[in-house]
mmCIF file of C-alpha atoms and ligand atoms in Angstrom:
data_model
loop_
_atom_site.group_PDB
_atom_site.id
_atom_site.type_symbol
_atom_site.label_atom_id
_atom_site.label_comp_id
_atom_site.label_asym_id
_atom_site.label_seq_id
_atom_site.Cartn_x
_atom_site.Cartn_y
_atom_site.Cartn_z
ATOM 1 C CA MET S 1025 86.605 75.252 82.971
ATOM 2 C CA ALA S 1026 84.107 73.399 85.205
ATOM 3 C CA LYS S 1027 82.512 75.468 87.916
ATOM 4 C CA LEU S 1028 83.380 74.692 91.512
ATOM 5 C CA ASN S 1029 80.684 73.766 94.034
ATOM 6 C CA TRP S 1030 80.344 76.227 96.856
ATOM 7 C CA GLY S 1031 78.492 75.885 100.146
ATOM 8 C CA MET S 1032 77.648 78.519 102.693
ATOM 9 C CA ILE S 1033 76.956 78.366 106.425
ATOM 10 C CA GLY S 1034 75.366 81.479 107.925
ATOM 11 C CA GLY S 1035 74.915 84.622 105.880
ATOM 12 C CA GLY S 1036 71.142 84.175 105.810
ATOM 13 C CA GLU S 1037 68.561 86.652 104.618
ATOM 14 C CA GLY S 1038 69.101 90.051 106.217
ATOM 15 C CA SER S 1039 72.585 89.224 107.509
ATOM 16 C CA GLN S 1040 75.283 91.806 107.100
ATOM 17 C CA ILE S 1041 77.985 89.830 105.325
ATOM 18 C CA GLY S 1042 75.963 87.166 103.495
ATOM 19 C CA PRO S 1043 75.212 89.242 100.379
ATOM 20 C CA ALA S 1044 78.871 90.236 99.917
ATOM 21 C CA HIS S 1045 79.840 86.554 99.909
ATOM 22 C CA ARG S 1046 77.180 85.640 97.364
ATOM 23 C CA LEU S 1047 78.032 88.559 95.097
ATOM 24 C CA GLY S 1048 81.739 87.845 95.516
ATOM 25 C CA ALA S 1049 81.649 84.085 95.025
ATOM 26 C CA LEU S 1050 79.389 84.255 91.992
ATOM 27 C CA ALA S 1051 80.861 87.348 90.315
ATOM 28 C CA ASP S 1052 83.500 85.707 88.139
ATOM 29 C CA GLY S 1053 81.749 82.449 87.323
ATOM 30 C CA HIS S 1054 84.127 80.255 89.292
ATOM 31 C CA PHE S 1055 81.522 78.940 91.745
ATOM 32 C CA THR S 1056 77.927 77.713 91.905
ATOM 33 C CA LEU S 1057 75.984 78.014 95.154
ATOM 34 C CA ALA S 1058 75.377 74.278 95.569
ATOM 35 C CA ALA S 1059 74.598 73.892 99.269
ATOM 36 C CA GLY S 1060 73.765 75.955 102.305
ATOM 37 C CA ALA S 1061 72.796 76.039 105.981
ATOM 38 C CA LEU S 1062 72.150 79.728 105.954
ATOM 39 C CA ASP S 1063 70.277 80.578 109.115
ATOM 40 C CA HIS S 1064 70.148 79.680 112.807
ATOM 41 C CA ARG S 1065 66.442 78.901 112.218
ATOM 42 C CA ALA S 1066 66.390 75.635 110.246
ATOM 43 C CA ASP S 1067 63.239 76.263 108.189
ATOM 44 C CA VAL S 1068 64.133 79.873 107.409
ATOM 45 C CA GLY S 1069 67.586 78.752 106.270
ATOM 46 C CA ARG S 1070 66.226 75.945 104.071
ATOM 47 C CA ASP S 1071 63.656 78.224 102.453
ATOM 48 C CA TYR S 1072 66.171 80.956 101.764
ATOM 49 C CA ALA S 1073 68.685 78.507 100.277
ATOM 50 C CA LYS S 1074 65.978 77.170 97.931
ATOM 51 C CA ALA S 1075 65.004 80.722 97.012
ATOM 52 C CA LEU S 1076 68.633 81.292 96.030
ATOM 53 C CA GLY S 1077 68.509 78.277 93.711
ATOM 54 C CA VAL S 1078 69.982 75.560 95.932
ATOM 55 C CA ALA S 1079 68.435 72.107 95.272
ATOM 56 C CA ALA S 1080 66.008 71.047 98.018
ATOM 57 C CA ASP S 1081 68.209 68.113 99.135
ATOM 58 C CA ARG S 1082 71.158 70.484 99.644
ATOM 59 C CA ALA S 1083 69.228 73.210 101.470
ATOM 60 C CA TYR S 1084 70.135 72.171 105.015
ATOM 61 C CA GLY S 1085 68.658 73.033 108.405
ATOM 62 C CA ASP S 1086 72.017 73.309 110.160
ATOM 63 C CA TRP S 1087 75.713 72.794 109.558
ATOM 64 C CA THR S 1088 75.883 69.283 111.048
ATOM 65 C CA GLU S 1089 73.170 68.185 108.613
ATOM 66 C CA MET S 1090 75.152 69.865 105.824
ATOM 67 C CA LEU S 1091 78.366 68.092 106.798
ATOM 68 C CA ALA S 1092 76.594 64.729 106.868
ATOM 69 C CA GLY S 1093 74.840 65.421 103.569
ATOM 70 C CA GLU S 1094 77.874 66.736 101.708
ATOM 71 C CA ARG S 1095 80.771 64.606 102.864
ATOM 72 C CA ASN S 1096 80.037 61.543 100.708
ATOM 73 C CA ARG S 1097 78.549 63.193 97.658
ATOM 74 C CA PRO S 1098 80.574 62.815 94.452
ATOM 75 C CA ASP S 1099 79.732 66.457 93.670
ATOM 76 C CA ARG S 1100 80.390 67.682 97.181
ATOM 77 C CA CYS S 1101 81.365 71.275 97.924
ATOM 78 C CA ASP S 1102 84.827 72.325 96.761
ATOM 79 C CA LEU S 1103 84.682 75.240 99.178
ATOM 80 C CA VAL S 1104 82.623 75.984 102.286
ATOM 81 C CA THR S 1105 82.229 79.517 103.632
ATOM 82 C CA VAL S 1106 81.590 80.029 107.337
ATOM 83 C CA ALA S 1107 79.735 83.315 107.884
ATOM 84 C CA THR S 1108 78.082 82.714 111.246
ATOM 85 C CA PRO S 1109 78.672 84.631 114.516
ATOM 86 C CA ASN S 1110 82.193 84.352 115.889
ATOM 87 C CA SER S 1111 81.712 81.766 118.638
ATOM 88 C CA THR S 1112 80.679 79.111 116.089
ATOM 89 C CA HIS S 1113 83.593 79.577 113.636
ATOM 90 C CA PHE S 1114 85.984 77.165 115.324
ATOM 91 C CA GLU S 1115 83.786 74.082 115.565
ATOM 92 C CA ILE S 1116 82.364 74.503 112.070
ATOM 93 C CA THR S 1117 85.725 75.241 110.424
ATOM 94 C CA LYS S 1118 87.431 72.388 112.264
ATOM 95 C CA ALA S 1119 84.709 69.886 111.354
ATOM 96 C CA PHE S 1120 84.743 70.778 107.657
ATOM 97 C CA LEU S 1121 88.546 70.854 107.402
ATOM 98 C CA GLU S 1122 88.767 67.457 109.089
ATOM 99 C CA ALA S 1123 86.223 66.110 106.611
ATOM 100 C CA GLY S 1124 88.510 67.278 103.789
ATOM 101 C CA PHE S 1125 86.735 70.457 102.689
ATOM 102 C CA ASN S 1126 88.442 73.726 101.803
ATOM 103 C CA VAL S 1127 87.131 76.511 104.030
ATOM 104 C CA LEU S 1128 86.830 80.275 103.890
ATOM 105 C CA CYS S 1129 86.134 81.400 107.442
ATOM 106 C CA GLU S 1130 84.915 84.822 108.432
ATOM 107 C CA LYS S 1131 87.014 86.814 110.830
ATOM 108 C CA PRO S 1132 87.757 86.401 113.672
ATOM 109 C CA MET S 1133 88.669 82.821 112.779
ATOM 110 C CA THR S 1134 88.270 81.608 116.376
ATOM 111 C CA VAL S 1135 87.683 83.081 119.797
ATOM 112 C CA THR S 1136 90.746 81.613 121.541
ATOM 113 C CA VAL S 1137 94.415 81.379 120.598
ATOM 114 C CA GLU S 1138 94.437 77.641 121.315
ATOM 115 C CA GLU S 1139 91.608 77.110 118.843
ATOM 116 C CA GLY S 1140 93.481 79.222 116.296
ATOM 117 C CA GLU S 1141 96.578 77.073 116.691
ATOM 118 C CA GLU S 1142 94.458 73.960 116.302
ATOM 119 C CA ILE S 1143 93.005 75.243 113.029
ATOM 120 C CA VAL S 1144 96.499 76.036 111.711
ATOM 121 C CA ARG S 1145 97.627 72.516 112.629
ATOM 122 C CA ILE S 1146 94.560 70.838 111.095
ATOM 123 C CA ALA S 1147 94.893 72.856 107.887
ATOM 124 C CA GLY S 1148 98.577 71.842 107.721
ATOM 125 C CA LYS S 1149 97.798 68.183 108.365
ATOM 126 C CA THR S 1150 94.914 67.871 105.934
ATOM 127 C CA GLY S 1151 96.550 70.032 103.254
ATOM 128 C CA LYS S 1152 93.195 71.757 102.755
ATOM 129 C CA ILE S 1153 92.903 75.484 102.233
ATOM 130 C CA CYS S 1154 91.769 77.467 105.240
ATOM 131 C CA ALA S 1155 91.456 81.126 104.293
ATOM 132 C CA VAL S 1156 90.163 83.950 106.451
ATOM 133 C CA ASN S 1157 88.087 86.722 104.943
ATOM 134 C CA TYR S 1158 90.376 89.743 105.344
ATOM 135 C CA CYS S 1159 88.718 91.001 102.201
ATOM 136 C CA TYR S 1160 89.993 94.581 102.360
ATOM 137 C CA SER S 1161 93.447 93.222 101.551
ATOM 138 C CA ALA S 1162 92.101 92.277 98.109
ATOM 139 C CA TYR S 1163 91.306 95.784 96.878
ATOM 140 C CA PRO S 1164 93.519 96.571 93.877
ATOM 141 C CA MET S 1165 95.024 99.723 95.411
ATOM 142 C CA VAL S 1166 95.814 97.898 98.647
ATOM 143 C CA ARG S 1167 97.778 95.423 96.535
ATOM 144 C CA GLN S 1168 99.477 98.429 94.912
ATOM 145 C CA ALA S 1169 100.431 99.723 98.369
ATOM 146 C CA ARG S 1170 101.843 96.344 99.390
ATOM 147 C CA ALA S 1171 103.832 96.098 96.167
ATOM 148 C CA MET S 1172 105.200 99.617 96.666
ATOM 149 C CA VAL S 1173 106.477 98.694 100.121
ATOM 150 C CA ARG S 1174 107.955 95.450 98.797
ATOM 151 C CA ASN S 1175 109.664 97.279 95.958
ATOM 152 C CA GLY S 1176 111.173 99.886 98.281
ATOM 153 C CA ASP S 1177 109.195 102.795 96.793
ATOM 154 C CA ILE S 1178 108.782 104.449 100.202
ATOM 155 C CA GLY S 1179 111.934 103.029 101.817
ATOM 156 C CA ARG S 1180 111.912 101.342 105.199
ATOM 157 C CA VAL S 1181 108.518 101.790 106.849
ATOM 158 C CA ARG S 1182 108.820 103.884 109.991
ATOM 159 C CA LEU S 1183 105.215 104.334 110.998
ATOM 160 C CA VAL S 1184 101.767 102.937 110.229
ATOM 161 C CA VAL S 1185 98.578 104.599 111.478
ATOM 162 C CA THR S 1186 95.221 102.924 110.938
ATOM 163 C CA ASN S 1187 91.630 103.494 112.023
ATOM 164 C CA PHE S 1188 88.521 101.377 111.746
ATOM 165 C CA SER S 1189 86.045 103.563 113.544
ATOM 166 C CA HIS S 1190 82.361 103.869 112.706
ATOM 167 C CA GLY S 1191 79.352 105.124 114.605
ATOM 168 C CA HIS S 1192 76.750 102.500 113.815
ATOM 169 C CA HIS S 1193 76.537 101.070 117.333
ATOM 170 C CA GLY S 1194 76.563 104.486 118.930
ATOM 171 C CA ASP S 1195 72.821 104.692 119.600
ATOM 172 C CA ALA S 1196 72.330 103.430 123.168
ATOM 173 C CA SER S 1197 68.617 102.859 122.502
ATOM 174 C CA ASP S 1198 69.571 100.294 119.793
ATOM 175 C CA ALA S 1199 72.022 98.390 122.009
ATOM 176 C CA ASP S 1200 69.522 95.542 122.518
ATOM 177 C CA ASN S 1201 69.003 94.965 118.785
ATOM 178 C CA PRO S 1202 69.965 91.251 118.477
ATOM 179 C CA ARG S 1203 72.187 91.948 115.453
ATOM 180 C CA VAL S 1204 74.141 94.509 117.502
ATOM 181 C CA ARG S 1205 74.013 92.872 120.922
ATOM 182 C CA TRP S 1206 75.885 89.650 120.107
ATOM 183 C CA ARG S 1207 78.981 91.624 119.175
ATOM 184 C CA TYR S 1208 79.361 92.817 122.802
ATOM 185 C CA ASP S 1209 78.266 89.570 124.460
ATOM 186 C CA PRO S 1210 81.238 87.344 125.449
ATOM 187 C CA ALA S 1211 79.127 84.195 124.940
ATOM 188 C CA MET S 1212 78.694 85.043 121.232
ATOM 189 C CA ALA S 1213 81.670 87.253 120.388
ATOM 190 C CA GLY S 1214 84.477 86.010 122.639
ATOM 191 C CA VAL S 1215 86.743 88.162 124.819
ATOM 192 C CA SER S 1216 86.662 91.298 122.671
ATOM 193 C CA GLY S 1217 83.966 93.367 120.970
ATOM 194 C CA GLN S 1218 85.055 96.119 118.621
ATOM 195 C CA PHE S 1219 88.740 95.208 118.452
ATOM 196 C CA ALA S 1220 87.926 91.632 117.412
ATOM 197 C CA ASP S 1221 85.146 92.846 115.090
ATOM 198 C CA CYS S 1222 86.848 95.688 113.203
ATOM 199 C CA GLY S 1223 90.233 96.360 114.814
ATOM 200 C CA ILE S 1224 91.681 93.115 113.496
ATOM 201 C CA HIS S 1225 90.911 94.172 109.915
ATOM 202 C CA ALA S 1226 93.051 97.254 110.528
ATOM 203 C CA LEU S 1227 95.793 95.248 112.219
ATOM 204 C CA HIS S 1228 95.803 92.692 109.420
ATOM 205 C CA MET S 1229 95.974 95.513 106.878
ATOM 206 C CA ALA S 1230 99.003 97.025 108.649
ATOM 207 C CA SER S 1231 100.794 93.661 108.526
ATOM 208 C CA PHE S 1232 99.664 92.986 104.979
ATOM 209 C CA ILE S 1233 100.812 96.288 103.468
ATOM 210 C CA CYS S 1234 104.005 96.531 105.533
ATOM 211 C CA ASP S 1235 104.775 92.858 104.819
ATOM 212 C CA ASP S 1236 105.645 92.435 108.483
ATOM 213 C CA GLU S 1237 104.041 91.018 111.631
ATOM 214 C CA VAL S 1238 102.941 92.562 114.905
ATOM 215 C CA GLU S 1239 105.367 91.681 117.695
ATOM 216 C CA LYS S 1240 104.073 93.495 120.789
ATOM 217 C CA LEU S 1241 101.291 95.851 121.732
ATOM 218 C CA SER S 1242 99.769 98.039 124.413
ATOM 219 C CA ALA S 1243 95.980 98.602 124.542
ATOM 220 C CA ASP S 1244 93.357 100.812 126.121
ATOM 221 C CA PHE S 1245 89.748 99.504 125.925
ATOM 222 C CA ALA S 1246 86.503 101.267 126.845
ATOM 223 C CA SER S 1247 82.819 100.256 126.943
ATOM 224 C CA THR S 1248 81.173 103.606 126.417
ATOM 225 C CA ILE S 1249 77.608 102.195 126.537
ATOM 226 C CA ALA S 1250 77.140 100.951 130.075
ATOM 227 C CA SER S 1251 75.137 97.794 129.217
ATOM 228 C CA ARG S 1252 78.022 96.439 127.107
ATOM 229 C CA VAL S 1253 80.302 93.866 128.677
ATOM 230 C CA LEU S 1254 82.842 94.066 125.860
ATOM 231 C CA GLU S 1255 84.614 97.167 124.556
ATOM 232 C CA ASP S 1256 83.128 99.405 121.886
ATOM 233 C CA ASP S 1257 86.249 101.580 121.589
ATOM 234 C CA ALA S 1258 89.945 100.703 121.650
ATOM 235 C CA MET S 1259 93.286 102.379 121.095
ATOM 236 C CA VAL S 1260 96.170 100.018 120.395
ATOM 237 C CA ASN S 1261 99.832 100.920 120.037
ATOM 238 C CA PHE S 1262 102.018 98.248 118.495
ATOM 239 C CA ARG S 1263 105.472 97.476 117.172
ATOM 240 C CA MET S 1264 106.263 95.238 114.236
ATOM 241 C CA THR S 1265 109.197 92.843 113.985
ATOM 242 C CA ARG S 1266 111.291 95.276 111.899
ATOM 243 C CA GLY S 1267 110.726 98.113 114.372
ATOM 244 C CA THR S 1268 107.824 99.825 112.569
ATOM 245 C CA VAL S 1269 105.746 101.886 114.993
ATOM 246 C CA GLY S 1270 101.992 101.184 114.790
ATOM 247 C CA ARG S 1271 98.959 103.166 115.989
ATOM 248 C CA LEU S 1272 95.416 101.828 115.712
ATOM 249 C CA TRP S 1273 92.072 103.312 116.770
ATOM 250 C CA THR S 1274 88.877 101.321 116.440
ATOM 251 C CA SER S 1275 85.422 102.350 117.597
ATOM 252 C CA SER S 1276 81.766 101.605 116.973
ATOM 253 C CA VAL S 1277 80.448 104.718 118.715
ATOM 254 C CA ALA S 1278 82.151 107.315 116.502
ATOM 255 C CA ILE S 1279 78.850 108.790 115.316
ATOM 256 C CA GLY S 1280 79.273 110.514 111.969
ATOM 257 C CA ARG S 1281 82.043 108.248 110.784
ATOM 258 C CA GLN S 1282 80.527 105.833 108.279
ATOM 259 C CA HIS S 1283 82.736 102.885 107.360
ATOM 260 C CA GLY S 1284 85.746 104.650 108.821
ATOM 261 C CA PHE S 1285 88.554 102.314 107.744
ATOM 262 C CA ASP S 1286 91.768 103.956 106.590
ATOM 263 C CA ILE S 1287 95.496 103.420 106.762
ATOM 264 C CA GLN S 1288 98.520 105.651 106.382
ATOM 265 C CA VAL S 1289 101.996 104.242 105.906
ATOM 266 C CA PHE S 1290 105.029 106.483 106.360
ATOM 267 C CA GLY S 1291 108.415 105.328 105.080
ATOM 268 C CA GLU S 1292 111.861 106.923 104.889
ATOM 269 C CA THR S 1293 111.326 108.186 101.333
ATOM 270 C CA GLY S 1294 107.580 108.603 101.055
ATOM 271 C CA GLY S 1295 104.165 107.937 102.474
ATOM 272 C CA PHE S 1296 100.693 106.979 101.322
ATOM 273 C CA ARG S 1297 97.102 106.803 102.472
ATOM 274 C CA TRP S 1298 94.305 104.424 101.494
ATOM 275 C CA ALA S 1299 90.703 104.564 102.733
ATOM 276 C CA SER S 1300 87.948 102.023 102.197
ATOM 277 C CA GLU S 1301 85.468 104.794 101.383
ATOM 278 C CA GLN S 1302 87.666 105.907 98.440
ATOM 279 C CA PRO S 1303 89.156 102.514 97.561
ATOM 280 C CA ASN S 1304 90.126 103.377 93.987
ATOM 281 C CA GLN S 1305 92.758 105.870 95.075
ATOM 282 C CA LEU S 1306 96.099 105.665 96.780
ATOM 283 C CA ILE S 1307 97.335 109.094 97.862
ATOM 284 C CA TYR S 1308 101.111 109.011 97.545
ATOM 285 C CA THR S 1309 103.721 111.590 98.491
ATOM 286 C CA PRO S 1310 107.435 111.043 97.797
ATOM 287 C CA VAL S 1311 109.731 112.814 100.258
ATOM 288 C CA GLY S 1312 110.267 116.410 99.076
ATOM 289 C CA GLY S 1313 107.818 115.872 96.204
ATOM 290 C CA ARG S 1314 104.233 116.589 95.286
ATOM 291 C CA THR S 1315 101.268 114.600 96.512
ATOM 292 C CA GLN S 1316 99.887 112.340 93.764
ATOM 293 C CA ILE S 1317 96.599 110.541 93.387
ATOM 294 C CA MET S 1318 97.252 107.057 92.050
ATOM 295 C CA GLU S 1319 94.090 105.689 90.464
ATOM 296 C CA LYS S 1320 92.970 102.085 90.051
ATOM 297 C CA GLY S 1321 93.141 101.181 86.372
ATOM 298 C CA GLU S 1322 95.798 103.715 85.364
ATOM 299 C CA GLY S 1323 99.029 102.715 83.651
ATOM 300 C CA GLY S 1324 102.172 101.782 85.531
ATOM 301 C CA LEU S 1325 100.622 99.999 88.504
ATOM 302 C CA TYR S 1326 102.100 96.811 89.875
ATOM 303 C CA ASP S 1327 100.830 93.480 88.525
ATOM 304 C CA ASP S 1328 98.570 92.466 91.406
ATOM 305 C CA ALA S 1329 96.802 95.835 91.316
ATOM 306 C CA LYS S 1330 96.179 95.303 87.588
ATOM 307 C CA ARG S 1331 95.133 91.672 87.978
ATOM 308 C CA LEU S 1332 92.507 92.359 90.632
ATOM 309 C CA SER S 1333 90.746 95.178 88.818
ATOM 310 C CA ARG S 1334 88.124 94.231 86.257
ATOM 311 C CA VAL S 1335 86.395 97.407 85.221
ATOM 312 C CA ALA S 1336 87.851 100.452 83.500
ATOM 313 C CA ILE S 1337 89.551 103.363 85.189
ATOM 314 C CA ALA S 1338 87.305 105.572 87.355
ATOM 315 C CA HIS S 1339 84.500 102.996 87.532
ATOM 316 C CA PRO S 1340 83.868 102.092 91.173
ATOM 317 C CA GLU S 1341 84.576 98.450 91.936
ATOM 318 C CA GLY S 1342 83.845 98.338 95.623
ATOM 319 C CA PHE S 1343 83.461 95.880 98.468
ATOM 320 C CA PRO S 1344 81.730 92.892 96.788
ATOM 321 C CA LEU S 1345 84.415 92.773 94.103
ATOM 322 C CA ALA S 1346 87.141 92.902 96.758
ATOM 323 C CA VAL S 1347 85.433 89.853 98.280
ATOM 324 C CA ALA S 1348 85.256 88.411 94.758
ATOM 325 C CA ASN S 1349 89.034 88.780 94.521
ATOM 326 C CA ILE S 1350 89.360 86.528 97.563
ATOM 327 C CA TYR S 1351 87.087 83.985 95.812
ATOM 328 C CA CYS S 1352 89.097 84.245 92.570
ATOM 329 C CA ASP S 1353 92.298 83.484 94.462
ATOM 330 C CA LEU S 1354 90.528 80.639 96.267
ATOM 331 C CA ALA S 1355 89.341 79.197 92.962
ATOM 332 C CA ASP S 1356 92.904 79.373 91.642
ATOM 333 C CA ALA S 1357 94.232 77.743 94.811
ATOM 334 C CA ILE S 1358 91.641 74.935 94.632
ATOM 335 C CA ARG S 1359 92.676 74.369 91.008
ATOM 336 C CA GLY S 1360 96.338 74.263 92.061
ATOM 337 C CA GLN S 1361 97.670 77.796 91.585
ATOM 338 C CA THR S 1362 98.467 79.366 94.945
ATOM 339 C CA ARG S 1363 98.334 83.167 94.935
ATOM 340 C CA ASP S 1364 100.455 85.364 97.139
ATOM 341 C CA GLY S 1365 98.313 87.448 99.463
ATOM 342 C CA LEU S 1366 95.399 85.087 100.122
ATOM 343 C CA PRO S 1367 94.818 85.485 103.891
ATOM 344 C CA THR S 1368 95.345 82.141 105.601
ATOM 345 C CA ALA S 1369 94.673 80.502 108.951
ATOM 346 C CA ALA S 1370 98.070 81.809 110.094
ATOM 347 C CA SER S 1371 96.737 85.361 109.695
ATOM 348 C CA GLY S 1372 93.578 84.365 111.558
ATOM 349 C CA LEU S 1373 95.696 82.974 114.382
ATOM 350 C CA ARG S 1374 97.901 86.082 114.575
ATOM 351 C CA SER S 1375 94.778 88.217 114.889
ATOM 352 C CA MET S 1376 93.452 86.077 117.697
ATOM 353 C CA ALA S 1377 96.767 86.294 119.571
ATOM 354 C CA ALA S 1378 96.650 90.092 119.151
ATOM 355 C CA VAL S 1379 93.061 90.206 120.436
ATOM 356 C CA HIS S 1380 93.882 88.239 123.580
ATOM 357 C CA THR S 1381 97.055 90.235 124.138
ATOM 358 C CA ALA S 1382 95.120 93.493 123.785
ATOM 359 C CA VAL S 1383 92.493 92.329 126.292
ATOM 360 C CA ALA S 1384 95.235 91.377 128.774
ATOM 361 C CA SER S 1385 97.134 94.607 128.167
ATOM 362 C CA ALA S 1386 94.027 96.746 128.643
ATOM 363 C CA LYS S 1387 93.312 94.934 131.926
ATOM 364 C CA ALA S 1388 96.914 95.590 132.991
ATOM 365 C CA GLY S 1389 96.619 99.333 132.423
ATOM 366 C CA GLY S 1390 98.144 99.283 128.942
ATOM 367 C CA ALA S 1391 101.237 97.193 129.724
ATOM 368 C CA TRP S 1392 103.283 96.229 126.650
ATOM 369 C CA MET S 1393 102.958 92.515 125.903
ATOM 370 C CA ASP S 1394 104.169 89.992 123.331
ATOM 371 C CA ALA S 1395 101.384 89.725 120.733
ATOM 372 C CA ARG S 1396 102.686 86.725 118.794
ATOM 373 C CA PRO S 1397 100.912 83.372 119.028
ATOM 374 C CA PRO S 1398 102.997 80.889 121.063
ATOM 375 C CA MET S 1399 103.251 78.703 117.940
ATOM 376 C CA PHE S 1400 105.101 81.467 116.043
ATOM 377 C CA ARG S 1401 107.468 82.678 118.807
HETATM 378 P P1 NAI M 2898 74.556 88.818 111.276
HETATM 379 O O1 NAI M 2898 74.111 88.708 112.693
HETATM 380 O O2 NAI M 2898 74.117 89.942 110.432
HETATM 381 O O3 NAI M 2898 74.158 87.465 110.484
HETATM 382 C C1 NAI M 2898 74.514 86.190 110.976
HETATM 383 C C2 NAI M 2898 73.837 85.141 110.092
HETATM 384 O O4 NAI M 2898 74.281 83.839 110.487
HETATM 385 C C3 NAI M 2898 72.324 85.133 110.216
HETATM 386 O O5 NAI M 2898 71.754 84.873 108.946
HETATM 387 C C4 NAI M 2898 72.043 83.963 111.180
HETATM 388 O O6 NAI M 2898 70.775 83.397 111.023
HETATM 389 C C5 NAI M 2898 73.133 83.007 110.730
HETATM 390 N N1 NAI M 2898 73.504 82.030 111.755
HETATM 391 C C6 NAI M 2898 73.752 82.254 113.066
HETATM 392 N N2 NAI M 2898 74.111 81.102 113.668
HETATM 393 C C7 NAI M 2898 74.089 80.141 112.717
HETATM 394 C C8 NAI M 2898 74.372 78.755 112.716
HETATM 395 N N3 NAI M 2898 74.765 78.119 113.830
HETATM 396 N N4 NAI M 2898 74.245 78.080 111.540
HETATM 397 C C9 NAI M 2898 73.859 78.708 110.407
HETATM 398 N N5 NAI M 2898 73.584 80.024 110.369
HETATM 399 C C10 NAI M 2898 73.701 80.723 111.502
HETATM 400 O O7 NAI M 2898 76.147 88.725 111.354
HETATM 401 P P2 NAI M 2898 77.174 89.287 110.283
HETATM 402 O O8 NAI M 2898 77.424 90.702 110.556
HETATM 403 O O9 NAI M 2898 76.793 88.870 108.910
HETATM 404 O O10 NAI M 2898 78.496 88.539 110.778
HETATM 405 C C11 NAI M 2898 78.729 87.166 110.550
HETATM 406 C C12 NAI M 2898 80.243 86.940 110.609
HETATM 407 O O11 NAI M 2898 80.850 87.691 109.546
HETATM 408 C C13 NAI M 2898 80.881 87.424 111.901
HETATM 409 O O12 NAI M 2898 81.877 86.526 112.291
HETATM 410 C C14 NAI M 2898 81.481 88.757 111.553
HETATM 411 O O13 NAI M 2898 82.633 89.055 112.337
HETATM 412 C C15 NAI M 2898 81.847 88.556 110.088
HETATM 413 N N6 NAI M 2898 81.852 89.790 109.293
HETATM 414 C C16 NAI M 2898 82.917 90.031 108.477
HETATM 415 C C17 NAI M 2898 82.989 91.162 107.701
HETATM 416 C C18 NAI M 2898 84.161 91.388 106.820
HETATM 417 O O14 NAI M 2898 84.383 92.506 106.390
HETATM 418 N N7 NAI M 2898 84.963 90.376 106.513
HETATM 419 C C19 NAI M 2898 81.929 92.185 107.750
HETATM 420 C C20 NAI M 2898 80.807 91.809 108.594
HETATM 421 C C21 NAI M 2898 80.788 90.655 109.341
#
């Protein structure tokens, strides 16, 4: 099967998420890194793209140059990844979708709900794929959890509790580090800091595993480092459309917590826990029964959990291969086989509606508010 051409915007040398995209996209041989505008500094971006093997005429100084250079090539990119800071996602994603490219956009997809709705409409109109990188949803044991809920293994879900709380922005003396600062600067990050950065992964995960959507929420935000305009800690209570009760804590000042992303789902006949720091295991307890450790790669798992695991039982697979699972499903979708579970622009829009609702709720003292995007009400 011919390889697909892949282009990347952002994710330059030293960036946080760039390496995971390159490892993920290239892991299964579906894609070749054919083009890139990798850095906000044109020369640095060109040089790094060439160092990664991109031909000189496709190592671009910025994304507008890349769009102009790629759009009429016979071998143009089959997929473009947008891995720049949040405030740039909308214009880049929109421009590439409108030019007929498939796009994988980093989260949060946009910074406003209106922009999110526009992306959903453009993706619908052009028929191009617009996926959003909720990569944690592609871990095999997360797919097992989703399949267990779908198959009724824990009964109706009563309660979901999720945390994405780390301590890596907890050092006040590092608050001016440019790679930290933009996340709390409304001009670069939008209306929300930590909730839009990490909280939406947790919220997406709750929806993804419970196979349900967030309907309303109540939020409490705090900026615990005084120089920060946007919140670095948030507690969000929510309800899903089928009545499931949701609790979410997200923080970047929880010193001692490392990655700090976990989820517990409690149903009428059982419950389970998954954590990104032990992603190979799902800890499952049937009501009245013993707690079991379900292990990636063991017999008897649901199909999607089997499909998305490549290495043998007990071998760690980890974050880049979860990202690779997103790229595998994108490659299938580009070749015409749509896979259930690939996070789409609709998920990106729902997150953005939740972010804006949480900001408004926090300002209103935690008032409960409708968290659905107007387009989906
Ligand atoms: P970063 O600050 O570490 O790196 C940003 C990179 O983008 C740098 O290489 C910078 O030079 C480049 N860049 C900035 N503006 C650009 C432009 N206009 N054109 C081309 N390149 C440009 O940021 P990080 O942490 O890698 O985050 C990037 C995006 O990825 C954010 O939207 C963030 O929310 C998301 N992210 C997602 C994660 C996930 O788990 N899905 C994890 C970490 C980040």
